[in-house]
Tab-separated table of C-alpha atoms and ligand atoms in Angstrom:
chain	number	residue	atom	x	y	z
A	16	MET	CA	0.000	0.000	0.000
A	17	ILE	CA	1.120	3.560	-0.745
A	18	VAL	CA	-0.565	6.552	0.877
A	19	LEU	CA	-0.206	10.316	0.421
A	20	GLY	CA	-0.694	12.537	3.472
A	21	ILE	CA	-1.500	16.237	3.665
A	22	GLU	CA	-0.651	18.411	6.669
A	23	SER	CA	-1.992	21.970	6.988
A	24	THR	CA	-2.935	22.533	10.625
A	25	ALA	CA	-0.752	25.546	11.459
A	26	HIS	CA	2.328	26.958	9.731
A	27	THR	CA	3.408	24.133	7.408
A	28	PHE	CA	1.799	22.852	4.243
A	29	GLY	CA	3.319	19.385	4.082
A	30	VAL	CA	2.836	16.499	1.696
A	31	GLY	CA	4.324	13.091	2.447
A	32	ILE	CA	4.203	9.712	0.779
A	33	PHE	CA	4.585	6.502	2.729
A	34	ASP	CA	5.004	3.129	1.072
A	35	GLU	CA	4.402	0.053	3.207
A	36	ASN	CA	7.336	-1.723	1.553
A	37	ARG	CA	9.784	1.129	1.016
A	38	GLY	CA	8.949	3.373	4.004
A	39	ILE	CA	9.165	7.150	3.569
A	40	VAL	CA	9.483	7.725	-0.169
A	41	GLY	CA	8.723	11.352	-0.867
A	42	GLU	CA	7.827	14.608	0.768
A	43	SER	CA	7.600	18.333	0.402
A	44	ARG	CA	7.182	21.070	3.019
A	45	LYS	CA	6.256	24.686	2.595
A	46	ASN	CA	6.689	26.684	5.791
A	47	TYR	CA	5.007	29.991	6.390
A	48	ILE	CA	7.382	32.288	8.226
A	49	PRO	CA	5.923	35.622	9.364
A	50	ASN	CA	8.126	38.693	8.932
A	51	LYS	CA	6.895	40.008	12.234
A	52	GLY	CA	4.244	39.206	14.818
A	53	GLY	CA	2.423	35.905	15.126
A	54	ILE	CA	0.589	33.699	12.688
A	55	LEU	CA	-2.390	35.317	10.946
A	56	PRO	CA	-4.504	32.304	9.933
A	57	ARG	CA	-5.973	33.922	6.838
A	58	GLU	CA	-2.575	34.924	5.484
A	59	VAL	CA	-1.206	31.443	6.073
A	60	ALA	CA	-4.224	29.894	4.367
A	61	GLN	CA	-3.642	32.148	1.368
A	62	PHE	CA	-0.002	31.037	1.264
A	63	PHE	CA	-1.070	27.373	1.566
A	64	SER	CA	-3.416	27.635	-1.405
A	65	GLU	CA	-0.607	29.130	-3.480
A	66	VAL	CA	1.922	26.380	-2.676
A	67	ALA	CA	-0.346	23.314	-2.438
A	68	GLY	CA	-0.153	22.285	-6.092
A	69	ASN	CA	3.632	22.388	-6.230
A	70	ALA	CA	4.019	20.618	-2.898
A	71	ILE	CA	1.934	17.705	-4.149
A	72	LYS	CA	3.825	17.514	-7.454
A	73	GLU	CA	7.196	17.620	-5.669
A	74	ALA	CA	6.317	14.834	-3.224
A	75	ILE	CA	4.981	12.605	-5.989
A	76	SER	CA	7.975	13.127	-8.226
A	77	LYS	CA	10.405	12.434	-5.337
A	78	ALA	CA	8.558	9.189	-4.643
A	79	ASN	CA	8.923	8.261	-8.292
A	80	ILE	CA	5.294	7.218	-8.592
A	81	SER	CA	2.211	8.519	-10.329
A	82	ILE	CA	-0.997	9.531	-8.551
A	83	ASP	CA	-2.621	6.361	-9.879
A	84	ASP	CA	-0.246	4.250	-7.754
A	85	LEU	CA	-1.714	5.669	-4.532
A	86	ASP	CA	-4.058	3.571	-2.392
A	87	GLY	CA	-5.410	6.491	-0.416
A	88	ILE	CA	-5.246	10.190	0.469
A	89	GLY	CA	-4.822	11.039	4.151
A	90	VAL	CA	-5.495	14.485	5.533
A	91	ALA	CA	-5.113	16.113	8.940
A	92	LEU	CA	-8.635	17.316	9.765
A	93	GLY	CA	-7.618	18.706	13.166
A	94	PRO	CA	-6.746	19.916	15.705
A	95	GLY	CA	-5.481	23.195	14.317
A	96	MET	CA	-6.477	26.537	12.903
A	97	GLY	CA	-9.644	26.684	10.794
A	98	PRO	CA	-8.544	28.585	7.687
A	99	GLN	CA	-5.412	26.469	7.223
A	100	LEU	CA	-7.231	23.177	7.931
A	101	ARG	CA	-9.813	24.075	5.291
A	102	VAL	CA	-7.148	24.413	2.603
A	103	GLY	CA	-5.717	20.941	3.305
A	104	ALA	CA	-9.191	19.419	3.527
A	105	SER	CA	-10.317	20.977	0.225
A	106	VAL	CA	-7.170	19.827	-1.578
A	107	ALA	CA	-7.498	16.289	-0.174
A	108	ARG	CA	-11.200	16.066	-1.000
A	109	ALA	CA	-10.512	17.204	-4.570
A	110	LEU	CA	-7.728	14.634	-5.056
A	111	SER	CA	-9.861	11.880	-3.564
A	112	VAL	CA	-12.810	12.602	-5.833
A	113	LYS	CA	-10.832	13.295	-9.014
A	114	TYR	CA	-8.636	10.201	-8.758
A	115	ASN	CA	-11.202	8.012	-7.040
A	116	LYS	CA	-9.030	7.212	-4.007
A	117	PRO	CA	-10.270	6.638	-0.453
A	118	LEU	CA	-10.062	9.711	1.777
A	119	ILE	CA	-8.643	9.030	5.251
A	120	PRO	CA	-9.216	11.414	8.196
A	121	VAL	CA	-6.117	11.836	10.375
A	122	ASN	CA	-5.797	13.450	13.788
A	123	HIS	CA	-2.671	15.636	13.685
A	124	GLY	CA	-1.673	14.817	17.276
A	125	ILE	CA	-1.988	11.076	16.692
A	126	ALA	CA	0.252	11.500	13.633
A	127	HIS	CA	2.986	13.122	15.807
A	128	LEU	CA	2.741	10.096	18.132
A	129	GLU	CA	2.807	7.512	15.344
A	130	ILE	CA	5.784	8.955	13.477
A	131	ALA	CA	7.676	8.971	16.776
A	132	ARG	CA	6.838	5.320	17.504
A	133	TYR	CA	7.694	4.313	13.950
A	134	LEU	CA	11.081	6.084	13.832
A	135	THR	CA	12.270	5.274	17.353
A	136	LYS	CA	10.983	1.692	17.122
A	137	MET	CA	9.706	2.068	20.687
A	138	ARG	CA	6.474	0.154	20.542
A	139	ASP	CA	4.721	0.894	23.837
A	140	PRO	CA	6.069	4.169	25.207
A	141	VAL	CA	4.983	7.020	27.392
A	142	ILE	CA	4.964	9.947	24.985
A	143	LEU	CA	5.545	13.611	25.680
A	144	TYR	CA	4.108	15.566	22.761
A	145	VAL	CA	5.070	19.235	22.825
A	146	SER	CA	4.572	21.620	19.943
A	147	GLY	CA	3.313	25.074	19.039
A	148	GLY	CA	-0.272	24.125	19.865
A	149	ASN	CA	-0.062	21.092	22.174
A	150	SER	CA	1.578	19.897	25.388
A	151	ILE	CA	0.399	16.415	26.246
A	152	VAL	CA	1.680	13.455	28.254
A	153	THR	CA	0.057	10.368	26.817
A	154	THR	CA	0.266	6.621	26.631
A	155	TYR	CA	-1.814	3.872	25.074
A	156	VAL	CA	-4.234	1.999	27.311
A	157	ASP	CA	-7.091	-0.221	26.088
A	158	GLY	CA	-7.547	0.933	22.513
A	159	ARG	CA	-6.764	4.626	22.799
A	160	TYR	CA	-4.017	7.084	23.644
A	161	ARG	CA	-5.067	8.404	27.047
A	162	VAL	CA	-4.202	11.915	28.141
A	163	PHE	CA	-2.334	11.535	31.420
A	164	GLY	CA	-1.591	15.247	31.696
A	165	GLU	CA	-1.724	18.329	29.521
A	166	THR	CA	-1.465	22.081	29.584
A	167	LEU	CA	-4.445	23.872	31.064
A	168	ASP	CA	-3.836	26.934	28.926
A	169	ILE	CA	-1.083	27.637	26.369
A	170	ALA	CA	1.265	25.064	24.821
A	171	LEU	CA	4.995	24.883	25.540
A	172	GLY	CA	6.041	25.992	22.030
A	173	ASN	CA	3.545	28.822	22.166
A	174	LEU	CA	4.922	29.911	25.572
A	175	LEU	CA	8.454	30.169	24.165
A	176	ASP	CA	7.381	31.850	20.919
A	177	THR	CA	5.016	34.326	22.564
A	178	PHE	CA	7.568	35.314	25.179
A	179	ALA	CA	10.223	35.766	22.480
A	180	ARG	CA	7.859	37.938	20.468
A	181	GLU	CA	6.810	40.058	23.465
A	182	VAL	CA	10.416	40.856	24.400
A	183	ASN	CA	11.607	41.312	20.792
A	184	LEU	CA	13.843	38.243	20.563
A	185	GLY	CA	11.978	37.043	17.454
A	186	PRO	CA	10.651	36.147	14.934
A	187	PRO	CA	12.381	34.109	13.697
A	188	TYR	CA	12.125	31.967	16.824
A	189	ILE	CA	14.504	29.239	15.714
A	190	VAL	CA	18.113	30.058	14.831
A	191	ASN	CA	20.366	27.197	13.705
A	192	GLY	CA	18.058	24.679	15.324
A	193	ASN	CA	17.943	26.481	18.686
A	194	HIS	CA	15.102	28.470	20.126
A	195	VAL	CA	15.973	32.166	20.649
A	196	VAL	CA	14.881	31.814	24.292
A	197	ASP	CA	17.573	29.121	24.705
A	198	LEU	CA	20.223	31.258	23.086
A	199	CYS	CA	19.312	34.151	25.358
A	200	ALA	CA	19.322	31.847	28.414
A	201	GLU	CA	22.929	30.753	27.834
A	202	LYS	CA	24.344	33.653	29.837
A	203	GLY	CA	21.562	33.629	32.405
A	204	LYS	CA	21.154	32.328	35.926
A	205	PHE	CA	18.177	31.121	37.964
A	206	MET	CA	15.847	33.735	39.465
A	207	LYS	CA	13.560	33.102	42.407
A	208	GLY	CA	9.827	33.728	42.545
A	209	PHE	CA	8.575	32.378	39.215
A	210	PRO	CA	5.288	30.406	39.339
A	211	TYR	CA	5.861	26.653	38.953
A	212	ILE	CA	2.363	25.325	38.294
A	213	VAL	CA	1.441	21.643	38.253
A	214	LYS	CA	-2.216	21.045	39.107
A	215	GLY	CA	-3.003	17.371	39.497
A	216	GLN	CA	-1.354	15.941	36.381
A	217	ASP	CA	-1.666	19.136	34.365
A	218	VAL	CA	0.668	22.053	33.832
A	219	SER	CA	-0.186	25.714	33.394
A	220	TYR	CA	2.031	28.154	31.526
A	221	SER	CA	0.094	31.387	31.151
A	222	GLY	CA	0.982	32.655	34.650
A	223	LEU	CA	4.622	31.940	33.908
A	224	LEU	CA	4.399	33.900	30.657
A	225	THR	CA	2.743	36.908	32.316
A	226	HIS	CA	5.274	36.881	35.152
A	227	ALA	CA	8.236	36.740	32.753
A	228	ILE	CA	6.906	39.570	30.590
A	229	ARG	CA	6.241	41.689	33.665
A	230	LEU	CA	9.806	41.204	34.943
A	231	LYS	CA	11.216	42.244	31.565
A	232	LYS	CA	9.123	45.429	31.669
A	233	GLN	CA	10.432	46.105	35.178
A	234	GLY	CA	13.967	46.027	33.795
A	235	TYR	CA	15.252	42.663	35.067
A	236	ASN	CA	18.013	40.914	33.138
A	237	LEU	CA	16.577	39.202	30.059
A	238	ASN	CA	19.156	36.386	30.106
A	239	ASP	CA	18.091	35.462	33.638
A	240	ILE	CA	14.400	35.636	32.760
A	241	CYS	CA	14.894	33.339	29.740
A	242	TYR	CA	16.980	30.926	31.808
A	243	THR	CA	14.328	30.664	34.504
A	244	LEU	CA	11.344	30.578	32.172
A	245	ARG	CA	12.606	27.572	30.227
A	246	GLU	CA	13.915	25.848	33.367
A	247	ILE	CA	10.478	25.968	34.977
A	248	ALA	CA	8.560	25.189	31.790
A	249	PHE	CA	10.644	22.085	31.018
A	250	SER	CA	10.881	20.873	34.619
A	251	SER	CA	7.142	20.953	35.205
A	252	ILE	CA	6.289	18.986	32.056
A	253	SER	CA	9.127	16.513	32.800
A	254	GLU	CA	7.687	16.029	36.279
A	255	VAL	CA	4.276	15.093	34.848
A	256	THR	CA	5.939	12.737	32.337
A	257	GLU	CA	7.867	11.078	35.154
A	258	ARG	CA	4.677	10.521	37.124
A	259	CYS	CA	3.113	8.847	34.095
A	260	VAL	CA	6.122	6.528	33.735
A	261	ALA	CA	6.055	5.655	37.432
A	262	HIS	CA	2.298	5.093	37.371
A	263	THR	CA	2.155	2.919	34.245
A	264	ASN	CA	5.513	1.218	34.792
A	265	LYS	CA	6.236	1.502	31.069
A	266	LYS	CA	9.881	1.197	30.109
A	267	GLU	CA	10.098	3.452	27.085
A	268	ILE	CA	9.741	7.229	26.800
A	269	ILE	CA	9.622	9.292	23.630
A	270	LEU	CA	9.517	12.986	22.937
A	271	THR	CA	7.706	14.273	19.842
A	272	GLY	CA	6.350	17.525	18.343
A	273	GLY	CA	8.278	20.635	17.305
A	274	VAL	CA	9.778	21.279	20.781
A	275	ALA	CA	11.380	17.780	20.652
A	276	ALA	CA	14.313	19.518	18.966
A	277	ASN	CA	15.156	21.228	22.266
A	278	LYS	CA	18.502	20.261	23.819
A	279	LEU	CA	17.754	21.113	27.454
A	280	LEU	CA	14.399	19.335	27.424
A	281	ASN	CA	16.188	16.291	26.014
A	282	GLU	CA	18.757	16.430	28.800
A	283	LYS	CA	16.073	16.608	31.461
A	284	LEU	CA	14.162	13.667	30.013
A	285	THR	CA	17.335	11.606	29.598
A	286	LYS	CA	18.092	12.050	33.318
A	287	MET	CA	14.534	11.288	34.324
A	288	ALA	CA	14.444	8.105	32.217
A	289	LEU	CA	17.670	6.897	33.809
A	290	LYS	CA	16.168	7.411	37.255
A	291	GLN	CA	13.041	5.464	36.238
A	292	GLY	CA	15.001	2.632	34.591
A	293	ALA	CA	13.406	3.404	31.213
A	294	SER	CA	14.938	4.070	27.814
A	295	TYR	CA	14.475	7.445	26.216
A	296	MET	CA	14.604	8.773	22.650
A	297	PRO	CA	13.374	11.919	20.938
A	298	VAL	CA	11.814	11.659	17.494
A	299	PRO	CA	14.587	12.380	14.948
A	300	PHE	CA	14.872	16.135	14.361
A	301	LYS	CA	13.740	15.929	10.723
A	302	TYR	CA	10.308	14.701	11.818
A	303	SER	CA	9.830	16.603	15.072
A	304	GLY	CA	7.923	19.478	13.479
A	305	ASP	CA	4.781	19.317	11.369
A	306	ASN	CA	5.162	17.268	8.186
A	307	GLY	CA	3.099	15.331	5.660
A	308	VAL	CA	4.919	12.027	6.179
A	309	MET	CA	3.418	11.537	9.648
A	310	ILE	CA	-0.048	12.065	8.160
A	311	ALA	CA	0.654	9.528	5.387
A	312	LEU	CA	1.962	6.937	7.870
A	313	THR	CA	-1.060	7.264	10.163
A	314	ALA	CA	-3.447	7.197	7.201
A	315	LEU	CA	-1.818	3.976	6.007
A	316	TYR	CA	-2.387	2.364	9.427
A	317	GLU	CA	-6.009	3.513	9.306
A	318	LEU	CA	-6.578	2.277	5.779
A	319	LYS	CA	-5.426	-1.189	6.833
A	320	TYR	CA	-8.333	-1.179	9.295
A	321	GLY	CA	-10.813	0.200	6.763
A	322	ILE	CA	-10.981	3.684	8.303
A	323	LYS	CA	-12.007	6.231	5.661
A	324	ILE	CA	-14.459	9.063	5.250
A	325	ASP	CA	-16.924	10.180	2.612
A	326	PRO	CA	-15.398	13.350	1.011
A	327	GLU	CA	-18.706	15.156	1.474
A	328	LYS	CA	-18.524	14.528	5.216
A	329	ALA	CA	-14.843	15.327	5.677
A	330	TYR	CA	-15.300	18.298	7.988
A	331	ILE	CA	-12.434	19.849	9.877
A	332	ASN	CA	-12.420	19.727	13.681
A	333	GLN	CA	-10.300	22.428	15.280
A	334	ARG	CA	-10.534	20.836	18.705
A	335	TRP	CA	-10.215	17.150	17.868
A	336	ARG	CA	-8.571	15.511	20.897
A	337	ILE	CA	-6.226	12.543	20.616
A	338	ASP	CA	-8.221	10.600	23.213
A	339	GLU	CA	-11.287	10.654	20.934
A	340	VAL	CA	-9.559	8.446	18.354
A	341	ASP	CA	-9.684	4.628	18.384
A	342	ILE	CA	-6.287	3.073	17.645
A	343	PRO	CA	-6.904	-0.471	16.367
A	344	TRP	CA	-3.468	-0.567	14.667
A	345	TYR	CA	-1.429	-0.088	17.871
A	346	TYR	CA	0.324	-3.459	17.768
A	347	LEU	CA	0.773	-3.493	14.000
A	348	THR	CA	4.407	-3.289	12.906
A	349	ILE	CA	5.422	-1.912	9.545
B	417	AMP	P1	5.043	22.065	15.510
B	417	AMP	O1	3.789	22.844	15.826
B	417	AMP	O2	4.984	20.640	15.936
B	417	AMP	O3	5.547	22.214	14.104
B	417	AMP	O4	6.172	22.755	16.402
B	417	AMP	C1	6.490	24.114	16.299
B	417	AMP	C2	6.943	24.598	17.645
B	417	AMP	O5	8.200	23.982	17.983
B	417	AMP	C3	7.186	26.098	17.679
B	417	AMP	O6	6.563	26.626	18.826
B	417	AMP	C4	8.707	26.215	17.779
B	417	AMP	O7	9.126	27.360	18.472
B	417	AMP	C5	9.062	24.959	18.538
B	417	AMP	N1	10.461	24.562	18.373
B	417	AMP	C6	11.105	24.203	17.248
B	417	AMP	N2	12.420	23.946	17.495
B	417	AMP	C7	12.595	24.150	18.827
B	417	AMP	C8	13.720	24.075	19.720
B	417	AMP	N3	14.944	23.737	19.304
B	417	AMP	N4	13.510	24.353	21.034
B	417	AMP	C9	12.284	24.705	21.471
B	417	AMP	N5	11.201	24.818	20.691
B	417	AMP	C10	11.355	24.550	19.387
B	418	MG	MG1	2.279	19.848	15.245
């Protein structure tokens, strides 16, 4: 089976092609990078509609196949931002109808989890999924990924990006693979008095963000603020992940999502895993951020279990949670 996947939930229009026999065979990514400020959904959607055609052509030509060779079209229908999701959904629906291929609905979060399991070969892990829009500690129990803990307000990536924007460190937020908050933190030291918020199994970051911005306005050293902000943000989410490992007694831990590229977070999780007697791996950097390959892989798993959707009913769902999705393919190995 060969499946094409389309990703368009936030800032990346991605197309990936996954072949059951050959693995990852082709992909293309078009990233929207704002000149200043945050992401304006309508502008990104406009950009996505301009690049979609070429992205699809590029991925197909890299895979050295023709559209007729495909067994299905997968598309991320959520969670994400409405205008961008609608572009991916329209493109996928059109391809499905024109070429008479099954349309497969993919949850973007599940796709981050599946690409991480596939590439790390860790089959039954506790997964920390941290990106621009999500911060979730999850693991599979009885047919679904269960949310063990999550952010009560903003996501970890969003915390770092918003802080950077508010204090004029970015955009761009990533320089040579490092977040600008990390670069700024290099010369910093720990400050007292920041809110470290873990409620039950959940973390909260908005108080931390407000506190950090306030200190900057009051003239405190920005290096120290960055150092402390990331220290607290990473420690609290690592603490929740550790509790999940201790509770479930699972022996594998993986990190996925855009923030998986972060060195300090990786160090913290490596130490924690050692303490818990578990093995730890981040998803390889190339597939930590949003991409079409993870959508294609997940769609292929789904297609094997007959999961597809009528193009006329393929609505987007901006708030589609990972624990709403049945995972019948969990023990399947490809
Ligand atoms: P995603 O939404 O999965 O594509 O992830 C994008 C998020 O990952 C953004 O918030 C980025 O700032 C964040 N990100 C990317 N690289 C890094 C890094 N090295 N350290 C921390 N955050 C990062
Ligand atoms: Mg993502």
